[in-house]
Structure formats: C-alpha cells, structure tokens
Amino acid sequence: MSGHLLGNRTPDFVWNIKYHAKYDHSREIVPGDLYPVIRRDPANPHELEAALMRWGLVPHWCTHPADIQKYGSKTHNARSETAHELPTFRDSFQRRRCLIQISGFYEWRKIEKFREKHQILSSTGGPLILAGLWDRAYIEDETLDSFTILTCPPNALMDEVHHRMPVILGQKAARDWMEGRGDPAELLRPCPSHWLDIQPAEE
C-alpha cells in the first residue's frame, strides 16, 4: 500500500477523544512524519488518548539513533496476516494496538506507460479509521513512540490500483480492536468496496 496519507482534516477524533497539540492536519503525511494516533493511555489503560507518534515503527529493543532509520524506514506498514508472528510487531500486536484516523490515502495507478496519482477517500465524506500497532523505544534516553499501519489484501475496488490496502475499520470493529475482542482474522479484513471512493489527485 501507499506510504502517503491525507491527514485528518478536522481536529476532532472518534468518540470525542481530545488532542490539544498543534499539527498540520491538512497536508500529505509520509513515513518519518509525526502524526496523532489513538491508543490506550499508558498511564491510565482504561482511557483512550490521541498521542503524537512517528510513522514507521521502531521496536522497543532499539537504543541507538541509527536504529530509527534501520527499522522505521521499513515498518510503516505491517501485514495483518503475519504481524502477530514477527518479532518486530508481535508484542505490539498483543499489547499496543492503535487507530489512525485520516481523511484518505494515495495510490499510483499504472495506466499504460504512466503512473497516475489517485486519492482514496471515504464515500460518505467522513474520516477513515485504520488499524495499527505502536511501540515505545528509548533512544539515548529520549522516548520515541512510533506506529505502523496494518494492511490486508485488497477489496474489489482497491484491487484496481494496488495488491494491498490498509485495514479500514468501522466503529464497532475499531472498538473491538482496541478492546482485544473478537478474532483478529475477522477484524483485519478488507473493508467493503462501497465504503471508498477513488478519484484522480493533483500531483
């Protein structure tokens, strides 16, 4: 899937979660950028919060600045089918799940010899809620929180532009994901095609 997101166009989050820090929520987000992510508050696990994190998961065992590039440049996405097995994501899959609220994302569709940029938005005009994982590393005594977006095989619509897509959750599935309820294989499936709208985007 693409490494380009359209940031949440509104500062409002699902379930009235508050986020007070300033960030540019209207621009294109790429791996390495900071972006607000919904997670369980580490200090109060019964509450959800929106926290600013680096896109590209850096595992908790990392301690050196070079590890940020080593891992973070390769971990902006994680396959939902295997994340629970891989050392980089396994602990987060069990303990540190998150949601990423966006307005849309970008893919490049190949048309003959050219690649045309397309944006994928919600067909209702609302936000998209993506399933993710986060982790916390201490890099030379500095705390680094980072996240990855889980991906799945494409639905019929997305299959026209890419062989993977982000896991997009409805409200109930998002709650279940954060609460650890249900079978992950059932939750982390392609969303229905009618949830999405694909249109050409300006380069």
JSON list of C-alpha atoms in Angstrom, two decimals:
[
{"chain": "A", "resi": 1, "resn": "MET", "atom": "CA", "xyz": [0.00, 0.00, 0.00]},
{"chain": "A", "resi": 2, "resn": "SER", "atom": "CA", "xyz": [0.99, 3.61, -0.38]},
{"chain": "A", "resi": 3, "resn": "GLY", "atom": "CA", "xyz": [3.20, 5.46, 2.04]},
{"chain": "A", "resi": 4, "resn": "HIS", "atom": "CA", "xyz": [1.22, 8.67, 1.60]},
{"chain": "A", "resi": 5, "resn": "LEU", "atom": "CA", "xyz": [-1.73, 9.69, 3.79]},
{"chain": "A", "resi": 6, "resn": "LEU", "atom": "CA", "xyz": [-4.09, 12.63, 3.66]},
{"chain": "A", "resi": 7, "resn": "GLY", "atom": "CA", "xyz": [-4.15, 13.91, 7.22]},
{"chain": "A", "resi": 8, "resn": "ASN", "atom": "CA", "xyz": [-7.31, 14.17, 9.28]},
{"chain": "A", "resi": 9, "resn": "ARG", "atom": "CA", "xyz": [-8.97, 17.37, 8.03]},
{"chain": "A", "resi": 10, "resn": "THR", "atom": "CA", "xyz": [-10.63, 18.04, 11.35]},
{"chain": "A", "resi": 11, "resn": "PRO", "atom": "CA", "xyz": [-9.05, 18.15, 14.82]},
{"chain": "A", "resi": 12, "resn": "ASP", "atom": "CA", "xyz": [-12.00, 16.08, 16.09]},
{"chain": "A", "resi": 13, "resn": "PHE", "atom": "CA", "xyz": [-11.44, 12.39, 16.76]},
{"chain": "A", "resi": 14, "resn": "VAL", "atom": "CA", "xyz": [-13.87, 9.49, 17.11]},
{"chain": "A", "resi": 15, "resn": "TRP", "atom": "CA", "xyz": [-15.51, 9.03, 20.49]},
{"chain": "A", "resi": 16, "resn": "ASN", "atom": "CA", "xyz": [-14.70, 12.66, 21.40]},
{"chain": "A", "resi": 17, "resn": "ILE", "atom": "CA", "xyz": [-11.07, 11.85, 22.14]},
{"chain": "A", "resi": 18, "resn": "LYS", "atom": "CA", "xyz": [-9.24, 15.10, 22.78]},
{"chain": "A", "resi": 19, "resn": "TYR", "atom": "CA", "xyz": [-5.94, 16.15, 21.29]},
{"chain": "A", "resi": 20, "resn": "HIS", "atom": "CA", "xyz": [-4.59, 19.58, 22.12]},
{"chain": "A", "resi": 21, "resn": "ALA", "atom": "CA", "xyz": [-1.16, 19.80, 20.48]},
{"chain": "A", "resi": 22, "resn": "LYS", "atom": "CA", "xyz": [-0.87, 21.62, 17.17]},
{"chain": "A", "resi": 23, "resn": "TYR", "atom": "CA", "xyz": [-0.16, 19.76, 13.95]},
{"chain": "A", "resi": 24, "resn": "ASP", "atom": "CA", "xyz": [-0.83, 20.40, 10.27]},
{"chain": "A", "resi": 25, "resn": "HIS", "atom": "CA", "xyz": [-3.80, 18.09, 9.73]},
{"chain": "A", "resi": 26, "resn": "SER", "atom": "CA", "xyz": [-4.43, 19.07, 6.11]},
{"chain": "A", "resi": 27, "resn": "ARG", "atom": "CA", "xyz": [-1.15, 18.09, 4.45]},
{"chain": "A", "resi": 28, "resn": "GLU", "atom": "CA", "xyz": [0.15, 14.86, 2.95]},
{"chain": "A", "resi": 29, "resn": "ILE", "atom": "CA", "xyz": [1.75, 12.60, 5.57]},
{"chain": "A", "resi": 30, "resn": "VAL", "atom": "CA", "xyz": [4.70, 10.32, 4.70]},
{"chain": "A", "resi": 31, "resn": "PRO", "atom": "CA", "xyz": [6.78, 7.82, 6.71]},
{"chain": "A", "resi": 32, "resn": "GLY", "atom": "CA", "xyz": [9.02, 9.57, 9.21]},
{"chain": "A", "resi": 33, "resn": "ASP", "atom": "CA", "xyz": [6.44, 12.27, 9.88]},
{"chain": "A", "resi": 34, "resn": "LEU", "atom": "CA", "xyz": [4.77, 12.78, 13.25]},
{"chain": "A", "resi": 35, "resn": "TYR", "atom": "CA", "xyz": [1.03, 12.14, 13.35]},
{"chain": "A", "resi": 36, "resn": "PRO", "atom": "CA", "xyz": [-1.62, 11.81, 16.11]},
{"chain": "A", "resi": 37, "resn": "VAL", "atom": "CA", "xyz": [-2.55, 8.21, 16.85]},
{"chain": "A", "resi": 38, "resn": "ILE", "atom": "CA", "xyz": [-5.34, 6.90, 19.08]},
{"chain": "A", "resi": 39, "resn": "ARG", "atom": "CA", "xyz": [-4.09, 4.48, 21.75]},
{"chain": "A", "resi": 40, "resn": "ARG", "atom": "CA", "xyz": [-4.71, 3.42, 25.32]},
{"chain": "A", "resi": 41, "resn": "ASP", "atom": "CA", "xyz": [-3.17, 5.92, 27.71]},
{"chain": "A", "resi": 42, "resn": "PRO", "atom": "CA", "xyz": [-0.07, 4.16, 29.15]},
{"chain": "A", "resi": 43, "resn": "ALA", "atom": "CA", "xyz": [-0.67, 5.92, 32.48]},
{"chain": "A", "resi": 44, "resn": "ASN", "atom": "CA", "xyz": [-4.38, 5.03, 32.52]},
{"chain": "A", "resi": 45, "resn": "PRO", "atom": "CA", "xyz": [-5.12, 1.97, 30.36]},
{"chain": "A", "resi": 46, "resn": "HIS", "atom": "CA", "xyz": [-8.88, 2.39, 30.81]},
{"chain": "A", "resi": 47, "resn": "GLU", "atom": "CA", "xyz": [-8.78, 5.64, 28.82]},
{"chain": "A", "resi": 48, "resn": "LEU", "atom": "CA", "xyz": [-8.06, 6.34, 25.17]},
{"chain": "A", "resi": 49, "resn": "GLU", "atom": "CA", "xyz": [-5.91, 9.27, 24.10]},
{"chain": "A", "resi": 50, "resn": "ALA", "atom": "CA", "xyz": [-4.52, 10.77, 20.90]},
{"chain": "A", "resi": 51, "resn": "ALA", "atom": "CA", "xyz": [-0.72, 10.90, 21.02]},
{"chain": "A", "resi": 52, "resn": "LEU", "atom": "CA", "xyz": [1.79, 12.24, 18.51]},
{"chain": "A", "resi": 53, "resn": "MET", "atom": "CA", "xyz": [3.96, 9.44, 17.10]},
{"chain": "A", "resi": 54, "resn": "ARG", "atom": "CA", "xyz": [6.48, 8.87, 14.36]},
{"chain": "A", "resi": 55, "resn": "TRP", "atom": "CA", "xyz": [5.17, 6.91, 11.37]},
{"chain": "A", "resi": 56, "resn": "GLY", "atom": "CA", "xyz": [7.41, 3.84, 10.97]},
{"chain": "A", "resi": 57, "resn": "LEU", "atom": "CA", "xyz": [7.53, 1.52, 13.97]},
{"chain": "A", "resi": 58, "resn": "VAL", "atom": "CA", "xyz": [10.82, 1.40, 15.88]},
{"chain": "A", "resi": 59, "resn": "PRO", "atom": "CA", "xyz": [10.78, -1.68, 18.18]},
{"chain": "A", "resi": 60, "resn": "HIS", "atom": "CA", "xyz": [11.17, -1.32, 21.93]},
{"chain": "A", "resi": 61, "resn": "TRP", "atom": "CA", "xyz": [14.59, -3.01, 21.96]},
{"chain": "A", "resi": 62, "resn": "CYS", "atom": "CA", "xyz": [16.18, -0.24, 19.87]},
{"chain": "A", "resi": 63, "resn": "THR", "atom": "CA", "xyz": [18.52, 2.16, 21.70]},
{"chain": "A", "resi": 64, "resn": "HIS", "atom": "CA", "xyz": [20.69, 3.82, 19.05]},
{"chain": "A", "resi": 65, "resn": "PRO", "atom": "CA", "xyz": [19.76, 6.68, 16.67]},
{"chain": "A", "resi": 66, "resn": "ALA", "atom": "CA", "xyz": [20.78, 4.52, 13.70]},
{"chain": "A", "resi": 67, "resn": "ASP", "atom": "CA", "xyz": [18.01, 2.08, 14.64]},
{"chain": "A", "resi": 68, "resn": "ILE", "atom": "CA", "xyz": [15.40, 4.70, 13.76]},
{"chain": "A", "resi": 69, "resn": "GLN", "atom": "CA", "xyz": [16.37, 4.59, 10.10]},
{"chain": "A", "resi": 70, "resn": "LYS", "atom": "CA", "xyz": [17.17, 0.87, 10.13]},
{"chain": "A", "resi": 71, "resn": "TYR", "atom": "CA", "xyz": [13.70, -0.10, 11.32]},
{"chain": "A", "resi": 72, "resn": "GLY", "atom": "CA", "xyz": [11.49, 2.93, 10.80]},
{"chain": "A", "resi": 73, "resn": "SER", "atom": "CA", "xyz": [12.14, 3.12, 7.06]},
{"chain": "A", "resi": 74, "resn": "LYS", "atom": "CA", "xyz": [10.80, -0.43, 6.58]},
{"chain": "A", "resi": 75, "resn": "THR", "atom": "CA", "xyz": [7.99, -0.63, 9.10]},
{"chain": "A", "resi": 76, "resn": "HIS", "atom": "CA", "xyz": [5.42, 2.00, 8.11]},
{"chain": "A", "resi": 77, "resn": "ASN", "atom": "CA", "xyz": [3.20, -0.94, 7.08]},
{"chain": "A", "resi": 78, "resn": "ALA", "atom": "CA", "xyz": [2.78, -4.43, 8.57]},
{"chain": "A", "resi": 79, "resn": "ARG", "atom": "CA", "xyz": [0.92, -7.35, 7.04]},
{"chain": "A", "resi": 80, "resn": "SER", "atom": "CA", "xyz": [-2.08, -8.16, 9.21]},
{"chain": "A", "resi": 81, "resn": "GLU", "atom": "CA", "xyz": [-1.75, -11.86, 8.38]},
{"chain": "A", "resi": 82, "resn": "THR", "atom": "CA", "xyz": [1.75, -12.19, 9.89]},
{"chain": "A", "resi": 83, "resn": "ALA", "atom": "CA", "xyz": [2.24, -9.28, 12.32]},
{"chain": "A", "resi": 84, "resn": "HIS", "atom": "CA", "xyz": [1.33, -11.44, 15.32]},
{"chain": "A", "resi": 85, "resn": "GLU", "atom": "CA", "xyz": [4.23, -13.79, 14.49]},
{"chain": "A", "resi": 86, "resn": "LEU", "atom": "CA", "xyz": [7.07, -11.39, 13.66]},
{"chain": "A", "resi": 87, "resn": "PRO", "atom": "CA", "xyz": [9.43, -10.24, 16.45]},
{"chain": "A", "resi": 88, "resn": "THR", "atom": "CA", "xyz": [9.21, -6.60, 15.32]},
{"chain": "A", "resi": 89, "resn": "PHE", "atom": "CA", "xyz": [5.43, -6.48, 15.75]},
{"chain": "A", "resi": 90, "resn": "ARG", "atom": "CA", "xyz": [4.46, -9.46, 17.92]},
{"chain": "A", "resi": 91, "resn": "ASP", "atom": "CA", "xyz": [4.49, -7.74, 21.32]},
{"chain": "A", "resi": 92, "resn": "SER", "atom": "CA", "xyz": [2.68, -4.68, 20.00]},
{"chain": "A", "resi": 93, "resn": "PHE", "atom": "CA", "xyz": [0.02, -6.88, 18.39]},
{"chain": "A", "resi": 94, "resn": "GLN", "atom": "CA", "xyz": [-0.81, -8.25, 21.83]},
{"chain": "A", "resi": 95, "resn": "ARG", "atom": "CA", "xyz": [-0.31, -5.16, 23.99]},
{"chain": "A", "resi": 96, "resn": "ARG", "atom": "CA", "xyz": [-0.13, -1.93, 21.99]},
{"chain": "A", "resi": 97, "resn": "ARG", "atom": "CA", "xyz": [-2.85, -1.62, 19.41]},
{"chain": "A", "resi": 98, "resn": "CYS", "atom": "CA", "xyz": [-3.83, 1.73, 17.97]},
{"chain": "A", "resi": 99, "resn": "LEU", "atom": "CA", "xyz": [-6.07, 3.52, 15.47]},
{"chain": "A", "resi": 100, "resn": "ILE", "atom": "CA", "xyz": [-5.04, 6.05, 12.85]},
{"chain": "A", "resi": 101, "resn": "GLN", "atom": "CA", "xyz": [-7.76, 8.47, 11.77]},
{"chain": "A", "resi": 102, "resn": "ILE", "atom": "CA", "xyz": [-7.21, 10.01, 8.33]},
{"chain": "A", "resi": 103, "resn": "SER", "atom": "CA", "xyz": [-9.18, 11.72, 5.59]},
{"chain": "A", "resi": 104, "resn": "GLY", "atom": "CA", "xyz": [-7.76, 9.46, 2.88]},
{"chain": "A", "resi": 105, "resn": "PHE", "atom": "CA", "xyz": [-4.65, 7.98, 1.32]},
{"chain": "A", "resi": 106, "resn": "TYR", "atom": "CA", "xyz": [-2.92, 7.95, -2.04]},
{"chain": "A", "resi": 107, "resn": "GLU", "atom": "CA", "xyz": [-2.03, 5.29, -4.57]},
{"chain": "A", "resi": 108, "resn": "TRP", "atom": "CA", "xyz": [-0.49, 5.45, -8.03]},
{"chain": "A", "resi": 109, "resn": "ARG", "atom": "CA", "xyz": [-2.38, 3.57, -10.74]},
{"chain": "A", "resi": 110, "resn": "LYS", "atom": "CA", "xyz": [-0.36, 2.40, -13.72]},
{"chain": "A", "resi": 111, "resn": "ILE", "atom": "CA", "xyz": [-2.02, 3.43, -16.99]},
{"chain": "A", "resi": 112, "resn": "GLU", "atom": "CA", "xyz": [-0.05, 2.18, -19.99]},
{"chain": "A", "resi": 113, "resn": "LYS", "atom": "CA", "xyz": [3.44, 3.69, -19.50]},
{"chain": "A", "resi": 114, "resn": "PHE", "atom": "CA", "xyz": [2.37, 6.28, -16.94]},
{"chain": "A", "resi": 115, "resn": "ARG", "atom": "CA", "xyz": [1.57, 6.28, -13.23]},
{"chain": "A", "resi": 116, "resn": "GLU", "atom": "CA", "xyz": [-1.39, 8.41, -12.22]},
{"chain": "A", "resi": 117, "resn": "LYS", "atom": "CA", "xyz": [-1.85, 9.55, -8.63]},
{"chain": "A", "resi": 118, "resn": "HIS", "atom": "CA", "xyz": [-5.23, 8.76, -7.09]},
{"chain": "A", "resi": 119, "resn": "GLN", "atom": "CA", "xyz": [-6.70, 9.61, -3.71]},
{"chain": "A", "resi": 120, "resn": "ILE", "atom": "CA", "xyz": [-8.87, 7.15, -1.84]},
{"chain": "A", "resi": 121, "resn": "LEU", "atom": "CA", "xyz": [-11.49, 8.77, 0.37]},
{"chain": "A", "resi": 122, "resn": "SER", "atom": "CA", "xyz": [-14.50, 7.69, 2.39]},
{"chain": "A", "resi": 123, "resn": "SER", "atom": "CA", "xyz": [-17.58, 7.52, 0.18]},
{"chain": "A", "resi": 124, "resn": "THR", "atom": "CA", "xyz": [-19.53, 9.30, 2.94]},
{"chain": "A", "resi": 125, "resn": "GLY", "atom": "CA", "xyz": [-17.09, 12.19, 3.24]},
{"chain": "A", "resi": 126, "resn": "GLY", "atom": "CA", "xyz": [-16.15, 11.24, 6.79]},
{"chain": "A", "resi": 127, "resn": "PRO", "atom": "CA", "xyz": [-12.82, 10.04, 8.18]},
{"chain": "A", "resi": 128, "resn": "LEU", "atom": "CA", "xyz": [-11.28, 6.62, 7.67]},
{"chain": "A", "resi": 129, "resn": "ILE", "atom": "CA", "xyz": [-10.14, 4.68, 10.75]},
{"chain": "A", "resi": 130, "resn": "LEU", "atom": "CA", "xyz": [-7.12, 2.44, 10.18]},
{"chain": "A", "resi": 131, "resn": "ALA", "atom": "CA", "xyz": [-5.92, -0.40, 12.39]},
{"chain": "A", "resi": 132, "resn": "GLY", "atom": "CA", "xyz": [-2.36, -0.07, 13.63]},
{"chain": "A", "resi": 133, "resn": "LEU", "atom": "CA", "xyz": [0.26, -1.01, 16.20]},
{"chain": "A", "resi": 134, "resn": "TRP", "atom": "CA", "xyz": [2.58, 1.20, 18.21]},
{"chain": "A", "resi": 135, "resn": "ASP", "atom": "CA", "xyz": [5.72, 0.75, 20.27]},
{"chain": "A", "resi": 136, "resn": "ARG", "atom": "CA", "xyz": [7.97, 2.75, 22.57]},
{"chain": "A", "resi": 137, "resn": "ALA", "atom": "CA", "xyz": [11.76, 2.80, 22.35]},
{"chain": "A", "resi": 138, "resn": "TYR", "atom": "CA", "xyz": [14.31, 4.74, 24.38]},
{"chain": "A", "resi": 139, "resn": "ILE", "atom": "CA", "xyz": [16.91, 6.20, 22.06]},
{"chain": "A", "resi": 140, "resn": "GLU", "atom": "CA", "xyz": [19.81, 7.60, 24.09]},
{"chain": "A", "resi": 141, "resn": "ASP", "atom": "CA", "xyz": [17.43, 8.33, 26.98]},
{"chain": "A", "resi": 142, "resn": "GLU", "atom": "CA", "xyz": [14.86, 10.00, 24.71]},
{"chain": "A", "resi": 143, "resn": "THR", "atom": "CA", "xyz": [11.41, 8.43, 24.46]},
{"chain": "A", "resi": 144, "resn": "LEU", "atom": "CA", "xyz": [10.32, 7.57, 20.92]},
{"chain": "A", "resi": 145, "resn": "ASP", "atom": "CA", "xyz": [6.75, 6.45, 20.27]},
{"chain": "A", "resi": 146, "resn": "SER", "atom": "CA", "xyz": [6.13, 5.17, 16.76]},
{"chain": "A", "resi": 147, "resn": "PHE", "atom": "CA", "xyz": [3.46, 3.30, 14.82]},
{"chain": "A", "resi": 148, "resn": "THR", "atom": "CA", "xyz": [2.73, 1.10, 11.84]},
{"chain": "A", "resi": 149, "resn": "ILE", "atom": "CA", "xyz": [-0.42, 0.67, 9.74]},
{"chain": "A", "resi": 150, "resn": "LEU", "atom": "CA", "xyz": [-1.77, -2.84, 9.27]},
{"chain": "A", "resi": 151, "resn": "THR", "atom": "CA", "xyz": [-2.52, -3.92, 5.71]},
{"chain": "A", "resi": 152, "resn": "CYS", "atom": "CA", "xyz": [-4.63, -6.66, 4.14]},
{"chain": "A", "resi": 153, "resn": "PRO", "atom": "CA", "xyz": [-5.42, -7.98, 0.66]},
{"chain": "A", "resi": 154, "resn": "PRO", "atom": "CA", "xyz": [-7.42, -5.50, -1.43]},
{"chain": "A", "resi": 155, "resn": "ASN", "atom": "CA", "xyz": [-11.18, -5.41, -1.87]},
{"chain": "A", "resi": 156, "resn": "ALA", "atom": "CA", "xyz": [-12.54, -5.40, -5.43]},
{"chain": "A", "resi": 157, "resn": "LEU", "atom": "CA", "xyz": [-12.24, -1.63, -5.78]},
{"chain": "A", "resi": 158, "resn": "MET", "atom": "CA", "xyz": [-8.70, -1.34, -4.43]},
{"chain": "A", "resi": 159, "resn": "ASP", "atom": "CA", "xyz": [-7.55, -4.32, -6.48]},
{"chain": "A", "resi": 160, "resn": "GLU", "atom": "CA", "xyz": [-7.65, -1.98, -9.49]},
{"chain": "A", "resi": 161, "resn": "VAL", "atom": "CA", "xyz": [-4.81, 0.12, -8.07]},
{"chain": "A", "resi": 162, "resn": "HIS", "atom": "CA", "xyz": [-2.76, -1.98, -5.63]},
{"chain": "A", "resi": 163, "resn": "HIS", "atom": "CA", "xyz": [-2.25, -5.52, -4.32]},
{"chain": "A", "resi": 164, "resn": "ARG", "atom": "CA", "xyz": [-2.57, -4.37, -0.67]},
{"chain": "A", "resi": 165, "resn": "MET", "atom": "CA", "xyz": [-4.70, -1.87, 1.23]},
{"chain": "A", "resi": 166, "resn": "PRO", "atom": "CA", "xyz": [-4.85, -0.56, 4.80]},
{"chain": "A", "resi": 167, "resn": "VAL", "atom": "CA", "xyz": [-7.17, -2.29, 7.25]},
{"chain": "A", "resi": 168, "resn": "ILE", "atom": "CA", "xyz": [-10.11, 0.14, 7.49]},
{"chain": "A", "resi": 169, "resn": "LEU", "atom": "CA", "xyz": [-12.41, -0.41, 10.45]},
{"chain": "A", "resi": 170, "resn": "GLY", "atom": "CA", "xyz": [-15.99, 0.51, 11.20]},
{"chain": "A", "resi": 171, "resn": "GLN", "atom": "CA", "xyz": [-16.86, 1.93, 14.62]},
{"chain": "A", "resi": 172, "resn": "LYS", "atom": "CA", "xyz": [-17.69, -1.42, 16.25]},
{"chain": "A", "resi": 173, "resn": "ALA", "atom": "CA", "xyz": [-14.66, -3.18, 14.78]},
{"chain": "A", "resi": 174, "resn": "ALA", "atom": "CA", "xyz": [-12.45, -0.29, 15.91]},
{"chain": "A", "resi": 175, "resn": "ARG", "atom": "CA", "xyz": [-13.74, -0.71, 19.46]},
{"chain": "A", "resi": 176, "resn": "ASP", "atom": "CA", "xyz": [-13.24, -4.46, 19.32]},
{"chain": "A", "resi": 177, "resn": "TRP", "atom": "CA", "xyz": [-9.70, -3.99, 18.01]},
{"chain": "A", "resi": 178, "resn": "MET", "atom": "CA", "xyz": [-8.79, -1.68, 20.87]},
{"chain": "A", "resi": 179, "resn": "GLU", "atom": "CA", "xyz": [-10.52, -3.86, 23.47]},
{"chain": "A", "resi": 180, "resn": "GLY", "atom": "CA", "xyz": [-8.91, -7.07, 22.22]},
{"chain": "A", "resi": 181, "resn": "ARG", "atom": "CA", "xyz": [-12.30, -8.60, 21.45]},
{"chain": "A", "resi": 182, "resn": "GLY", "atom": "CA", "xyz": [-13.06, -10.95, 18.60]},
{"chain": "A", "resi": 183, "resn": "ASP", "atom": "CA", "xyz": [-10.91, -12.91, 16.20]},
{"chain": "A", "resi": 184, "resn": "PRO", "atom": "CA", "xyz": [-8.21, -10.64, 14.69]},
{"chain": "A", "resi": 185, "resn": "ALA", "atom": "CA", "xyz": [-8.52, -12.54, 11.41]},
{"chain": "A", "resi": 186, "resn": "GLU", "atom": "CA", "xyz": [-12.17, -11.45, 11.23]},
{"chain": "A", "resi": 187, "resn": "LEU", "atom": "CA", "xyz": [-11.48, -7.85, 12.24]},
{"chain": "A", "resi": 188, "resn": "LEU", "atom": "CA", "xyz": [-8.47, -7.28, 9.99]},
{"chain": "A", "resi": 189, "resn": "ARG", "atom": "CA", "xyz": [-10.23, -7.92, 6.69]},
{"chain": "A", "resi": 190, "resn": "PRO", "atom": "CA", "xyz": [-10.71, -5.73, 3.61]},
{"chain": "A", "resi": 191, "resn": "CYS", "atom": "CA", "xyz": [-13.50, -3.23, 4.11]},
{"chain": "A", "resi": 192, "resn": "PRO", "atom": "CA", "xyz": [-16.47, -3.28, 1.69]},
{"chain": "A", "resi": 193, "resn": "SER", "atom": "CA", "xyz": [-15.75, -1.54, -1.61]},
{"chain": "A", "resi": 194, "resn": "HIS", "atom": "CA", "xyz": [-18.73, 0.79, -1.18]},
{"chain": "A", "resi": 195, "resn": "TRP", "atom": "CA", "xyz": [-17.02, 2.41, 1.82]},
{"chain": "A", "resi": 196, "resn": "LEU", "atom": "CA", "xyz": [-14.46, 4.01, -0.51]},
{"chain": "A", "resi": 197, "resn": "ASP", "atom": "CA", "xyz": [-14.26, 6.40, -3.41]},
{"chain": "A", "resi": 198, "resn": "ILE", "atom": "CA", "xyz": [-11.24, 6.61, -5.74]},
{"chain": "A", "resi": 199, "resn": "GLN", "atom": "CA", "xyz": [-10.57, 9.76, -7.76]},
{"chain": "A", "resi": 200, "resn": "PRO", "atom": "CA", "xyz": [-7.60, 11.33, -9.56]},
{"chain": "A", "resi": 201, "resn": "ALA", "atom": "CA", "xyz": [-5.44, 13.56, -7.35]},
{"chain": "A", "resi": 202, "resn": "GLU", "atom": "CA", "xyz": [-3.33, 16.57, -8.18]},
{"chain": "A", "resi": 203, "resn": "GLU", "atom": "CA", "xyz": [0.39, 15.84, -8.32]}
]
